[in-house]
Short mmCIF file of C-alpha atoms and ligand atoms in Angstrom, two decimals:
data_model
loop_
_atom_site.label_atom_id
_atom_site.label_comp_id
_atom_site.label_asym_id
_atom_site.label_seq_id
_atom_site.Cartn_x
_atom_site.Cartn_y
_atom_site.Cartn_z
CA UNK A 500 0.00 0.00 0.00
CA UNK A 501 1.29 3.45 -0.86
CA UNK A 502 2.86 5.80 1.64
CA UNK A 503 0.10 8.35 0.90
CA UNK A 504 -2.61 6.00 2.08
CA UNK A 505 -0.69 5.05 5.17
CA UNK A 506 -0.15 8.72 6.06
CA UNK A 507 -3.75 9.75 5.53
CA UNK A 508 -5.03 6.74 7.47
CA UNK A 509 -2.68 7.63 10.31
CA UNK A 510 -3.97 11.20 10.39
CA UNK A 511 -7.50 9.88 10.98
CA UNK A 512 -6.40 7.74 13.92
CA UNK A 513 -7.22 10.43 16.46
CA UNK A 514 -10.90 10.02 15.59
CA UNK A 515 -12.98 7.17 16.87
CA UNK A 516 -11.82 4.07 15.04
CA UNK A 517 -14.95 1.88 15.11
CA UNK A 518 -16.25 1.30 11.57
CA UNK A 519 -19.95 0.51 11.22
CA UNK A 520 -20.53 -2.35 8.79
CA UNK A 521 -23.75 -1.81 6.84
CA UNK A 522 -24.64 -4.87 4.80
CA UNK A 523 -26.84 -4.41 1.74
CA UNK A 524 -26.72 -7.97 0.35
CA UNK A 525 -30.50 -8.20 0.75
CA UNK A 526 -31.12 -4.91 -1.07
CA UNK A 527 -28.38 -3.79 -3.49
CA UNK A 528 -27.20 -7.41 -3.79
CA UNK A 529 -30.62 -8.91 -4.33
CA UNK A 530 -31.42 -6.16 -6.84
CA UNK A 531 -28.84 -7.44 -9.34
CA UNK A 532 -30.15 -9.55 -12.24
CA UNK A 533 -30.53 -13.21 -11.35
CA UNK A 534 -29.77 -12.87 -7.62
CA UNK A 535 -33.31 -12.93 -6.29
CA UNK A 536 -33.88 -14.81 -3.03
CA UNK A 537 -37.00 -16.35 -1.57
CA UNK A 538 -38.58 -15.11 1.66
CA UNK A 539 -37.05 -17.96 3.68
CA UNK A 540 -33.63 -17.47 2.08
CA UNK A 541 -33.66 -13.78 3.02
CA UNK A 542 -34.48 -14.63 6.63
CA UNK A 543 -31.64 -17.14 6.71
CA UNK A 544 -29.14 -14.64 5.32
CA UNK A 545 -30.32 -11.90 7.73
CA UNK A 546 -29.99 -14.28 10.64
CA UNK A 547 -26.40 -15.10 9.75
CA UNK A 548 -25.51 -11.43 9.17
CA UNK A 549 -26.83 -10.62 12.64
CA UNK A 550 -24.86 -13.49 14.19
CA UNK A 551 -21.72 -12.30 12.39
CA UNK A 552 -21.98 -8.90 14.04
CA UNK A 553 -23.11 -6.79 11.07
CA UNK A 554 -24.16 -3.44 12.56
CA UNK A 555 -26.83 -2.46 10.03
CA UNK A 556 -28.72 -4.86 7.76
CA UNK A 557 -30.43 -3.21 4.82
CA UNK A 558 -33.19 -5.79 4.56
CA UNK A 559 -34.80 -4.62 1.32
CA UNK A 560 -36.79 -2.01 -0.56
CA UNK A 561 -40.28 -2.29 0.98
CA UNK A 562 -42.18 -0.40 -1.74
CA UNK A 563 -40.73 -2.60 -4.51
CA UNK A 564 -43.19 -5.46 -3.94
CA UNK A 565 -45.35 -7.06 -1.28
CA UNK A 566 -42.73 -9.80 -1.06
CA UNK A 567 -40.01 -7.24 -0.27
CA UNK A 568 -42.23 -5.56 2.30
CA UNK A 569 -43.00 -8.86 4.02
CA UNK A 570 -39.38 -9.96 4.20
CA UNK A 571 -38.20 -6.59 5.58
CA UNK A 572 -41.00 -6.64 8.17
CA UNK A 573 -40.23 -10.20 9.24
CA UNK A 574 -36.48 -9.55 9.44
CA UNK A 575 -37.26 -6.44 11.50
CA UNK A 576 -39.34 -8.50 13.94
CA UNK A 577 -36.81 -11.33 14.29
CA UNK A 578 -33.44 -9.62 14.34
CA UNK A 579 -31.91 -9.48 17.79
CA UNK A 580 -29.03 -7.08 17.49
CA UNK A 581 -28.51 -5.25 14.21
CA UNK A 582 -30.20 -2.05 13.08
CA UNK A 583 -32.71 -2.93 10.33
CA UNK A 584 -32.89 -0.47 7.46
CA UNK A 585 -35.53 -0.23 4.77
CA UNK A 586 -34.76 1.70 1.58
CA UNK A 587 -37.06 4.43 0.26
CA UNK A 588 -36.88 6.80 -2.68
CA UNK A 589 -37.55 10.46 -1.94
CA UNK A 590 -41.26 9.82 -2.44
CA UNK A 591 -43.78 10.08 0.41
CA UNK A 592 -45.38 6.68 -0.35
CA UNK A 593 -41.95 4.99 -0.31
CA UNK A 594 -41.04 6.53 3.01
CA UNK A 595 -44.35 5.59 4.62
CA UNK A 596 -43.99 2.01 3.38
CA UNK A 597 -40.37 1.72 4.60
CA UNK A 598 -41.40 3.13 8.00
CA UNK A 599 -44.23 0.60 8.22
CA UNK A 600 -41.88 -2.29 7.32
CA UNK A 601 -39.14 -1.52 9.84
CA UNK A 602 -41.24 -0.19 12.71
CA UNK A 603 -41.19 -3.46 14.70
CA UNK A 604 -37.39 -3.69 14.68
CA UNK A 605 -35.57 -3.21 17.97
CA UNK A 606 -33.49 -0.63 16.14
CA UNK A 607 -35.27 0.58 12.97
CA UNK A 608 -33.81 2.85 10.31
CA UNK A 609 -35.24 4.46 7.17
CA UNK A 610 -32.68 4.92 4.42
CA UNK A 611 -33.89 7.45 1.90
CA UNK A 612 -32.04 8.67 -1.17
CA UNK A 613 -32.27 11.13 -4.00
CA UNK A 614 -30.01 11.83 -6.96
CA UNK A 615 -27.86 14.94 -6.73
CA UNK A 616 -25.64 14.90 -9.84
CA UNK A 617 -26.39 17.17 -12.83
CA UNK A 618 -26.65 14.13 -15.12
CA UNK A 619 -29.31 12.49 -12.94
CA UNK A 620 -31.16 15.76 -12.31
CA UNK A 621 -31.37 16.60 -15.99
CA UNK A 622 -32.01 13.22 -17.60
CA UNK A 623 -33.61 11.07 -14.92
CA UNK A 624 -35.40 13.34 -12.48
CA UNK A 625 -35.99 16.41 -14.66
CA UNK A 626 -35.71 18.62 -11.60
CA UNK A 627 -33.72 21.74 -10.76
CA UNK A 628 -31.20 21.84 -7.93
CA UNK A 629 -33.56 23.99 -5.84
CA UNK A 630 -36.41 21.55 -6.35
CA UNK A 631 -34.21 18.69 -5.12
CA UNK A 632 -33.31 20.70 -2.01
CA UNK A 633 -37.04 21.07 -1.28
CA UNK A 634 -37.54 17.33 -1.83
CA UNK A 635 -34.74 16.54 0.64
CA UNK A 636 -36.29 18.82 3.29
CA UNK A 637 -39.75 17.32 2.86
CA UNK A 638 -38.81 13.64 2.65
CA UNK A 639 -36.15 13.54 5.36
CA UNK A 640 -38.51 15.42 7.70
CA UNK A 641 -41.30 12.97 6.88
CA UNK A 642 -39.00 10.03 7.62
CA UNK A 643 -37.76 11.62 10.86
CA UNK A 644 -41.34 11.99 12.05
CA UNK A 645 -41.76 8.22 11.69
CA UNK A 646 -38.43 6.84 12.93
CA UNK A 647 -35.53 8.37 14.91
CA UNK A 648 -32.68 6.84 12.92
CA UNK A 649 -32.56 8.29 9.40
CA UNK A 650 -29.91 7.72 6.75
CA UNK A 651 -29.88 9.96 3.72
CA UNK A 652 -27.96 9.17 0.51
CA UNK A 653 -26.90 11.50 -2.28
CA UNK A 654 -27.19 9.19 -5.26
CA UNK A 655 -24.32 9.70 -7.73
CA UNK A 656 -22.54 11.84 -5.12
CA UNK A 657 -19.17 11.37 -6.82
CA UNK A 658 -20.39 13.16 -9.96
CA UNK A 659 -22.03 15.99 -8.01
CA UNK A 660 -20.36 19.43 -7.80
CA UNK A 661 -18.96 19.88 -4.29
CA UNK A 662 -20.79 23.14 -3.48
CA UNK A 663 -24.15 21.61 -4.31
CA UNK A 664 -23.34 18.36 -2.50
CA UNK A 665 -22.50 20.36 0.64
CA UNK A 666 -25.84 22.21 0.36
CA UNK A 667 -27.74 18.91 0.04
CA UNK A 668 -25.92 17.29 2.97
CA UNK A 669 -26.52 20.33 5.19
CA UNK A 670 -30.22 20.27 4.28
CA UNK A 671 -30.50 16.53 5.03
CA UNK A 672 -28.85 16.90 8.44
CA UNK A 673 -30.95 19.92 9.40
CA UNK A 674 -34.07 17.94 8.38
CA UNK A 675 -33.17 15.07 10.72
CA UNK A 676 -30.71 12.66 9.05
CA UNK A 677 -27.89 11.39 11.26
CA UNK A 678 -26.14 9.13 8.74
CA UNK A 679 -25.00 10.71 5.49
CA UNK A 680 -24.10 8.30 2.72
CA UNK A 681 -22.13 9.59 -0.26
CA UNK A 682 -22.25 6.75 -2.80
CA UNK A 683 -20.03 6.18 -5.77
CA UNK A 684 -23.14 4.93 -7.54
CA UNK A 685 -21.51 4.40 -10.92
CA UNK A 686 -18.13 3.13 -9.66
CA UNK A 687 -16.28 6.07 -11.20
CA UNK A 688 -14.20 7.54 -8.37
CA UNK A 689 -10.57 6.83 -7.54
CA UNK A 690 -9.45 6.38 -3.91
CA UNK A 691 -7.81 9.80 -3.57
CA UNK A 692 -10.85 11.57 -5.04
CA UNK A 693 -13.25 9.67 -2.83
CA UNK A 694 -11.20 10.39 0.30
CA UNK A 695 -11.02 14.11 -0.60
CA UNK A 696 -14.78 14.28 -1.15
CA UNK A 697 -15.47 13.03 2.39
CA UNK A 698 -12.84 15.30 3.92
CA UNK A 699 -14.17 18.38 2.08
CA UNK A 700 -17.85 17.73 2.74
CA UNK A 701 -17.23 17.05 6.42
CA UNK A 702 -15.05 20.11 6.84
CA UNK A 703 -17.60 22.39 5.22
CA UNK A 704 -20.76 20.95 6.77
CA UNK A 705 -19.99 19.88 10.30
CA UNK A 706 -19.49 23.33 11.81
CA UNK A 707 -22.80 24.51 10.34
CA UNK A 708 -25.10 21.83 11.77
CA UNK A 709 -26.35 21.03 15.29
CA UNK A 710 -24.80 18.03 17.13
CA UNK A 711 -22.05 17.36 14.55
CA UNK A 712 -20.58 14.63 16.75
CA UNK A 713 -23.73 12.56 16.12
CA UNK A 714 -23.34 12.57 12.33
CA UNK A 715 -21.83 9.46 10.73
CA UNK A 716 -20.57 9.62 7.14
CA UNK A 717 -20.93 6.50 5.06
CA UNK A 718 -19.25 5.05 1.96
CA UNK A 719 -21.17 3.02 -0.64
CA UNK A 720 -19.02 1.97 -3.58
CA UNK A 721 -19.73 0.08 -6.78
CA UNK A 722 -17.03 -1.97 -8.44
CA UNK A 723 -17.26 -0.92 -12.09
CA UNK A 724 -13.53 -0.17 -12.18
CA UNK A 725 -12.61 -2.78 -9.57
CA UNK A 726 -12.02 -0.02 -6.99
CA UNK A 727 -14.96 -0.50 -4.62
CA UNK A 728 -12.97 -1.88 -1.67
CA UNK A 729 -10.05 0.53 -2.19
CA UNK A 730 -12.46 3.46 -2.36
CA UNK A 731 -14.34 2.33 0.76
CA UNK A 732 -11.08 2.14 2.73
CA UNK A 733 -9.99 5.53 1.38
CA UNK A 734 -13.29 7.00 2.61
CA UNK A 735 -12.26 6.05 6.16
CA UNK A 736 -9.19 8.21 5.82
CA UNK A 737 -11.50 11.06 4.75
CA UNK A 738 -13.58 10.62 7.93
CA UNK A 739 -16.28 8.11 6.94
CA UNK A 740 -17.13 5.64 9.70
CA UNK A 741 -19.71 3.45 7.99
CA UNK A 742 -19.01 1.18 5.02
CA UNK A 743 -21.85 -0.24 2.95
CA UNK A 744 -20.97 -3.59 1.46
CA UNK A 745 -22.31 -6.99 0.44
CA UNK A 746 -21.30 -10.60 0.93
CA UNK A 747 -19.24 -11.76 -2.08
CA UNK A 748 -19.48 -8.21 -3.46
CA UNK A 749 -22.91 -8.98 -4.90
CA UNK A 750 -24.71 -5.95 -6.27
CA UNK A 751 -25.83 -3.85 -9.22
CA UNK A 752 -23.67 -4.33 -12.36
CA UNK A 753 -20.09 -5.15 -11.21
CA UNK A 754 -21.31 -5.29 -7.61
CA UNK A 755 -20.57 -3.49 -4.35
CA UNK A 756 -17.55 -3.52 -2.06
CA UNK A 757 -17.21 -7.06 -0.68
CA UNK A 758 -17.85 -7.26 3.07
CA UNK A 759 -15.27 -9.99 3.61
CA UNK A 760 -12.57 -7.98 1.81
CA UNK A 761 -13.29 -4.78 3.73
CA UNK A 762 -13.28 -6.61 7.07
CA UNK A 763 -10.13 -8.62 6.40
CA UNK A 764 -8.22 -5.65 4.96
CA UNK A 765 -8.95 -3.68 8.14
CA UNK A 766 -7.94 -6.65 10.30
CA UNK A 767 -4.86 -7.72 8.40
CA UNK A 768 -3.45 -4.22 7.77
CA UNK A 769 -4.23 -2.64 11.14
CA UNK A 770 -0.74 -1.10 10.92
CA UNK A 771 -1.98 1.34 8.26
CA UNK A 772 -5.75 1.04 8.72
CA UNK A 773 -6.21 1.88 12.40
CA UNK A 774 -9.86 0.88 12.65
CA UNK A 775 -11.99 -1.94 14.01
CA UNK A 776 -15.21 -3.62 13.01
CA UNK A 777 -17.54 -5.74 15.13
CA UNK A 778 -17.54 -8.61 12.63
CA UNK A 779 -16.74 -12.18 13.64
CA UNK A 780 -14.54 -12.88 10.62
CA UNK A 781 -14.63 -16.64 11.20
CA UNK A 782 -18.15 -16.54 9.78
CA UNK A 783 -17.34 -14.84 6.46
CA UNK A 784 -16.74 -18.10 4.57
CA UNK A 785 -20.04 -19.46 5.78
CA UNK A 786 -21.82 -16.25 4.77
CA UNK A 787 -20.16 -16.41 1.36
CA UNK A 788 -21.33 -19.98 0.83
CA UNK A 789 -24.83 -19.27 1.99
CA UNK A 790 -25.22 -16.25 -0.27
CA UNK A 791 -23.73 -18.12 -3.20
CA UNK A 792 -26.09 -21.05 -2.59
CA UNK A 793 -29.28 -19.04 -2.28
CA UNK A 794 -28.51 -16.79 -5.25
CA UNK A 795 -26.81 -19.49 -7.36
CA UNK A 796 -24.09 -16.93 -8.08
CA UNK A 797 -20.85 -18.92 -8.06
CA UNK A 798 -17.90 -17.41 -6.18
CA UNK A 799 -14.99 -16.79 -8.53
CA UNK A 800 -12.22 -19.34 -7.73
CA UNK A 801 -9.58 -16.68 -7.16
CA UNK A 802 -11.88 -14.31 -5.26
CA UNK A 803 -10.06 -12.65 -2.36
CA UNK A 804 -10.76 -14.15 1.09
CA UNK A 805 -13.55 -16.58 0.14
CA UNK A 806 -12.54 -17.98 -3.27
CA UNK A 807 -11.77 -21.68 -3.43
CA UNK A 808 -8.13 -20.90 -4.27
CA UNK A 809 -7.69 -18.11 -1.70
CA UNK A 810 -5.69 -20.46 0.54
CA UNK A 811 -4.59 -23.07 -2.01
CA UNK A 812 -0.88 -23.39 -2.79
CA UNK A 813 -0.12 -25.22 -6.00
CA UNK A 814 3.37 -24.31 -7.17
CA UNK A 815 6.35 -26.23 -5.80
CA UNK A 816 8.10 -23.13 -4.48
CA UNK A 817 4.98 -21.97 -2.65
CA UNK A 818 4.32 -25.42 -1.20
CA UNK A 819 7.91 -25.66 -0.03
CA UNK A 820 7.64 -22.28 1.71
CA UNK A 821 4.30 -23.17 3.30
CA UNK A 822 5.66 -26.41 4.71
CA UNK A 823 8.53 -24.49 6.33
CA UNK A 824 6.40 -21.65 7.67
CA UNK A 825 2.91 -20.62 6.57
CA UNK A 826 3.64 -16.90 6.85
CA UNK A 827 5.88 -17.26 3.77
CA UNK A 828 2.85 -17.16 1.48
CA UNK A 829 -0.15 -16.49 3.73
CA UNK A 830 -0.95 -13.05 5.14
CA UNK A 831 -3.91 -14.39 7.10
CA UNK A 832 -4.77 -17.90 8.22
CA UNK A 833 -7.63 -19.91 6.72
CA UNK A 834 -8.97 -20.34 10.27
CA UNK A 835 -9.34 -16.58 10.68
CA UNK A 836 -12.00 -16.53 7.94
CA UNK A 837 -13.62 -19.80 8.95
CA UNK A 838 -11.94 -22.18 6.50
CA UNK A 839 -11.32 -25.30 8.55
CA UNK A 840 -9.21 -28.04 7.05
CA UNK A 841 -10.53 -31.04 8.93
CA UNK A 842 -9.01 -34.45 8.39
CA UNK A 843 -12.34 -36.26 8.59
CA UNK A 844 -12.60 -38.25 5.35
CA UNK A 845 -16.17 -38.96 4.35
CA UNK A 846 -17.25 -42.05 2.50
CA UNK A 847 -20.01 -44.60 2.28
CA UNK A 848 -19.32 -45.89 5.80
CA UNK A 849 -19.71 -42.49 7.42
CA UNK A 850 -22.74 -42.22 9.66
CA UNK A 851 -25.21 -39.44 10.30
CA UNK A 852 -23.28 -38.06 13.33
CA UNK A 853 -20.07 -37.74 11.31
CA UNK A 854 -22.03 -36.13 8.49
CA UNK A 855 -23.59 -33.64 10.90
CA UNK A 856 -20.13 -32.83 12.36
CA UNK A 857 -18.74 -32.36 8.88
CA UNK A 858 -21.56 -29.97 7.98
CA UNK A 859 -20.92 -28.01 11.16
CA UNK A 860 -17.21 -27.78 10.35
CA UNK A 861 -18.13 -26.52 6.88
CA UNK A 862 -20.39 -23.87 8.42
CA UNK A 863 -23.84 -25.35 7.80
CA UNK A 864 -26.54 -25.83 10.37
CA UNK A 865 -29.48 -27.62 8.80
CA UNK A 866 -32.86 -28.36 10.34
CA UNK A 867 -33.74 -32.01 10.94
CA UNK A 868 -35.66 -32.47 7.64
CA UNK A 869 -33.03 -30.80 5.50
CA UNK A 870 -30.33 -32.81 7.29
CA UNK A 871 -32.17 -36.06 6.54
CA UNK A 872 -32.54 -35.16 2.84
CA UNK A 873 -28.91 -34.08 2.60
CA UNK A 874 -27.76 -37.28 4.34
CA UNK A 875 -29.74 -39.45 1.92
CA UNK A 876 -28.17 -37.63 -1.02
CA UNK A 877 -24.73 -37.92 0.57
CA UNK A 878 -25.12 -41.71 0.95
CA UNK A 879 -26.21 -41.94 -2.65
CA UNK A 880 -23.19 -39.90 -3.72
CA UNK A 881 -20.81 -41.95 -1.54
CA UNK A 882 -22.07 -45.11 -3.23
CA UNK A 883 -21.14 -43.70 -6.62
CA UNK A 884 -17.91 -41.90 -5.73
CA UNK A 885 -14.77 -43.30 -4.06
CA UNK A 886 -13.89 -40.26 -1.94
CA UNK A 887 -16.32 -37.56 -0.98
CA UNK A 888 -14.47 -34.26 -0.62
CA UNK A 889 -15.59 -31.21 1.37
CA UNK A 890 -16.41 -29.48 -1.92
CA UNK A 891 -18.72 -32.35 -2.90
CA UNK A 892 -20.62 -32.00 0.35
CA UNK A 893 -20.82 -28.23 -0.03
CA UNK A 894 -22.22 -28.57 -3.55
CA UNK A 895 -24.74 -31.13 -2.36
CA UNK A 896 -25.94 -29.05 0.59
CA UNK A 897 -26.04 -25.81 -1.42
CA UNK A 898 -28.35 -27.54 -3.85
CA UNK A 899 -30.48 -28.88 -1.00
CA UNK A 900 -30.86 -25.34 0.40
CA UNK A 901 -31.67 -23.90 -3.03
CA UNK A 902 -34.32 -26.56 -3.71
CA UNK A 903 -35.83 -26.64 -0.21
CA UNK A 904 -38.96 -24.63 -0.96
CA UNK A 905 -39.39 -25.48 -4.62
CA UNK A 906 -42.66 -26.46 -6.27
CA UNK A 907 -40.99 -28.35 -9.13
CA UNK A 908 -38.63 -31.23 -8.45
CA UNK A 909 -36.78 -33.75 -10.58
CA UNK A 910 -37.88 -37.29 -9.77
CA UNK A 911 -35.84 -39.33 -12.28
CA UNK A 912 -34.03 -39.03 -15.57
CA UNK A 913 -32.63 -41.42 -18.13
CA UNK A 914 -30.95 -40.40 -21.35
CA UNK A 915 -29.88 -42.21 -24.48
CA UNK A 916 -26.86 -40.44 -25.92
CA UNK A 917 -23.93 -41.28 -28.18
CA UNK A 918 -22.79 -40.82 -31.76
CA UNK A 919 -25.86 -42.44 -33.27
CA UNK A 920 -28.66 -39.96 -32.67
CA UNK A 921 -31.26 -38.95 -32.03
CA UNK A 922 -30.51 -38.32 -28.37
CA UNK A 923 -33.54 -39.03 -26.25
CA UNK A 924 -34.43 -38.25 -22.62
CA UNK A 925 -37.15 -39.66 -20.38
CA UNK A 926 -37.93 -37.55 -17.36
CA UNK A 927 -40.23 -37.76 -14.37
CA UNK A 928 -40.89 -34.44 -12.69
CA UNK A 929 -43.09 -33.54 -9.73
CA UNK A 930 -44.99 -30.25 -9.91
CA UNK A 931 -46.81 -29.46 -6.66
CA UNK A 932 -46.53 -33.13 -5.79
CA UNK A 933 -48.04 -34.41 -9.07
CA UNK A 934 -45.58 -36.54 -11.03
CA UNK A 935 -45.57 -36.29 -14.84
CA UNK A 936 -43.45 -38.30 -17.29
CA UNK A 937 -42.21 -36.98 -20.65
CA UNK A 938 -40.00 -38.37 -23.35
CA UNK A 939 -38.31 -35.96 -25.76
CA UNK A 940 -35.62 -35.90 -28.42
CA UNK A 941 -33.10 -33.13 -28.76
CA UNK A 942 -30.14 -31.79 -30.58
CA UNK A 943 -27.78 -33.50 -28.12
CA UNK A 944 -28.56 -34.98 -24.69
CA UNK A 945 -28.72 -31.66 -22.80
CA UNK A 946 -31.19 -30.30 -25.33
CA UNK A 947 -33.30 -33.46 -24.97
CA UNK A 948 -33.31 -33.02 -21.16
CA UNK A 949 -34.32 -29.36 -21.37
CA UNK A 950 -37.03 -30.21 -23.92
CA UNK A 951 -38.55 -32.61 -21.38
CA UNK A 952 -38.70 -29.82 -18.78
CA UNK A 953 -40.30 -27.49 -21.33
CA UNK A 954 -42.87 -30.16 -22.20
CA UNK A 955 -43.80 -30.70 -18.54
CA UNK A 956 -43.74 -27.00 -17.60
CA UNK A 957 -44.35 -24.91 -20.73
CA UNK A 958 -42.64 -21.50 -20.42
CA UNK A 959 -41.22 -18.73 -22.59
CA UNK A 960 -37.93 -18.16 -20.71
CA UNK A 961 -34.77 -18.25 -22.82
CA UNK A 962 -31.65 -20.14 -21.81
CA UNK A 963 -29.04 -17.36 -21.59
CA UNK A 964 -26.17 -19.34 -20.04
CA UNK A 965 -25.21 -22.97 -19.61
CA UNK A 966 -21.93 -23.74 -17.85
CA UNK A 967 -20.43 -26.97 -16.56
CA UNK A 968 -17.43 -27.51 -14.33
CA UNK A 969 -16.11 -30.29 -12.14
CA UNK A 970 -16.43 -29.81 -8.37
CA UNK A 971 -13.29 -31.88 -7.67
CA UNK A 972 -10.80 -33.89 -9.73
CA UNK A 973 -11.16 -37.31 -11.36
CA UNK A 974 -13.58 -38.92 -13.76
CA UNK A 975 -15.98 -39.64 -10.90
CA UNK A 976 -16.04 -35.96 -9.89
CA UNK A 977 -19.39 -34.26 -9.46
CA UNK A 978 -20.38 -31.92 -12.27
CA UNK A 979 -21.62 -28.52 -11.23
CA UNK A 980 -23.91 -26.91 -13.77
CA UNK A 981 -25.04 -23.27 -13.79
CA UNK A 982 -28.02 -22.22 -15.85
CA UNK A 983 -29.31 -18.72 -16.41
CA UNK A 984 -32.86 -18.15 -17.66
CA UNK A 985 -34.19 -14.84 -18.93
CA UNK A 986 -37.80 -13.85 -19.41
CA UNK A 987 -38.38 -10.22 -20.41
CA UNK A 988 -36.42 -8.14 -17.91
CA UNK A 989 -36.31 -10.94 -15.35
CA UNK A 990 -33.19 -13.08 -15.04
CA UNK A 991 -32.54 -15.96 -12.66
CA UNK A 992 -29.79 -18.50 -12.17
CA UNK A 993 -29.85 -22.08 -10.92
CA UNK A 994 -27.03 -24.37 -9.90
CA UNK A 995 -27.13 -28.16 -9.75
CA UNK A 996 -24.53 -30.78 -8.91
CA UNK A 997 -24.37 -34.51 -9.44
CA UNK A 998 -21.82 -37.06 -10.66
CA UNK A 999 -24.02 -37.26 -13.77
CA UNK A 1000 -23.72 -34.04 -15.80
CA UNK A 1001 -27.18 -34.47 -17.31
CA UNK A 1002 -28.86 -34.88 -13.92
CA UNK A 1003 -26.96 -31.80 -12.69
CA UNK A 1004 -28.15 -29.93 -15.81
CA UNK A 1005 -31.78 -30.87 -15.20
CA UNK A 1006 -31.52 -29.85 -11.53
CA UNK A 1007 -29.94 -26.49 -12.36
CA UNK A 1008 -32.63 -25.73 -14.95
CA UNK A 1009 -35.44 -26.71 -12.58
CA UNK A 1010 -34.00 -24.60 -9.71
CA UNK A 1011 -33.84 -21.60 -12.06
CA UNK A 1012 -37.40 -22.24 -13.26
CA UNK A 1013 -38.65 -22.35 -9.67
CA UNK A 1014 -36.98 -19.03 -8.98
CA UNK A 1015 -38.53 -17.51 -12.08
CA UNK A 1016 -41.95 -18.59 -10.93
CA UNK A 1017 -41.39 -17.11 -7.46
CA UNK A 1018 -40.26 -13.88 -9.08
CA UNK A 1019 -43.31 -13.76 -11.34
CA UNK A 1020 -45.60 -14.32 -8.37
CA UNK A 1021 -43.98 -11.59 -6.34
CA UNK A 1022 -44.26 -9.17 -9.28
CA UNK A 1023 -47.91 -10.09 -9.82
CA UNK A 1024 -48.62 -9.52 -6.16
CA UNK A 1025 -47.10 -6.07 -6.43
CA UNK A 1026 -49.64 -3.39 -5.77
CA UNK A 1027 -47.31 -0.40 -5.48
CA UNK A 1028 -45.67 1.75 -8.18
CA UNK A 1029 -42.42 0.33 -9.59
CA UNK A 1030 -39.20 1.10 -7.74
CA UNK A 1031 -36.14 2.53 -9.52
O1 KIV B 460 -25.55 2.96 -5.46
C1 KIV B 460 -26.35 3.74 -4.90
O2 KIV B 460 -26.28 4.97 -5.04
C2 KIV B 460 -27.38 3.17 -4.08
C3 KIV B 460 -28.22 4.10 -3.27
C4 KIV B 460 -29.66 3.68 -3.26
C5 KIV B 460 -27.66 4.21 -1.90
O3 KIV B 460 -27.50 1.97 -3.99
ZN1 ZN B 461 -25.70 0.91 -4.73
#
């Protein structure tokens, strides 16, 4: 890290060093195409975020749909520790709905935002700067009359002229906001610019508002140029004390700053980043796996902190160094982020207790029914595969979680493939418990399988992506298949795993189809105007 960053971080060390971690996986993350989660999945993610020590959970955008409202309200009721935020545009109906959704939380927050940049004002909002100032006064005051804890965001802050940004921030604080978020909405800023923006806004605003010590500045960075984490850390040097981030960096377009990267950078480089978070970092791997499983968004192999290769050492020189002393090539230990290398080898003789222990070591806690289903599938896998690796079990359980609440399920599949076509599949599928059998031909075995699904559940969605990779090595390795379906502006992904690539393909397609149906239902149930 450069000397400049170290110096500026050091100059902020006289201020309070506790950084508030605001997680928006369930809002900005869920908003990205294909990452939709079911009601139960959102509750599960929120529960884990709370256990991890996330300070603020942005649970959703209550006006967006009845489904969003219900999940925010339920998370608000259940969460024990974290502040629960609901997002609202600068529209009275949005703010009322967000207030209604979070009101039962122990610590509720309304997060309201409006665009401030000339580009957004001219082309999107068609409002003048003065009109936006009036909107800020009215909407922040409305929110403050409902809930004490109000966060206000200047959307596209990094492309907003400083003088006007200062005017907006001052207005928001005087109207009742106590957290001021200055997002790099389009992922355009560089670290030094972002740091300077916070420093300048704080310097110019804080001596003109009442109770300046109560105001927290917040960073919210998108990763369009791969700078989201760097920018978020730079914001701390400029005086921000809240970072908005998501598990696995999920989020609009290239995503948001990744929670696990922010937390581990602060922990590992405390010499130049003199801050602390309240996060139990040993849970970040589990959170990453859970979010990946429920969204079916695979984690890139070389992803920092939580990627499969983040602690793998392949080259001879690296392995040699690691055997002598692990600090030669590791700047943090796998244990510190919850990666446990247990020596328990699983196979067909392993019993339920060992399986449960293994799941616990891998960070899963399943209910009794899910555990039974997963154990049955594990036994089936162990019969077909010599060694069952941790990755196999993870793939199996992820699929179990993704399919837990599904209406459509694969019952059986057989395929005739080979060089002498036509390839033919016979499939049994249960839809709401009713089993239907179909036999279809196709242009290859995968096509034949997908044609069976289309025959049983007719739909107009297009297959936008089909990807296969092996979970572990060897010819008996499980295949992991990702499928992306698109229907109009809706996109969903599904992931399936099985030693048989065609079974994994069918499972992935069916998981995606289930998600599409859930999404359609939640949109149909929507009775409010569309959210941005
Ligand atoms: O990126 C952004 O500006 C946002 C706001 C709603 C905070 O997500
Ligand atoms: Zn955002």
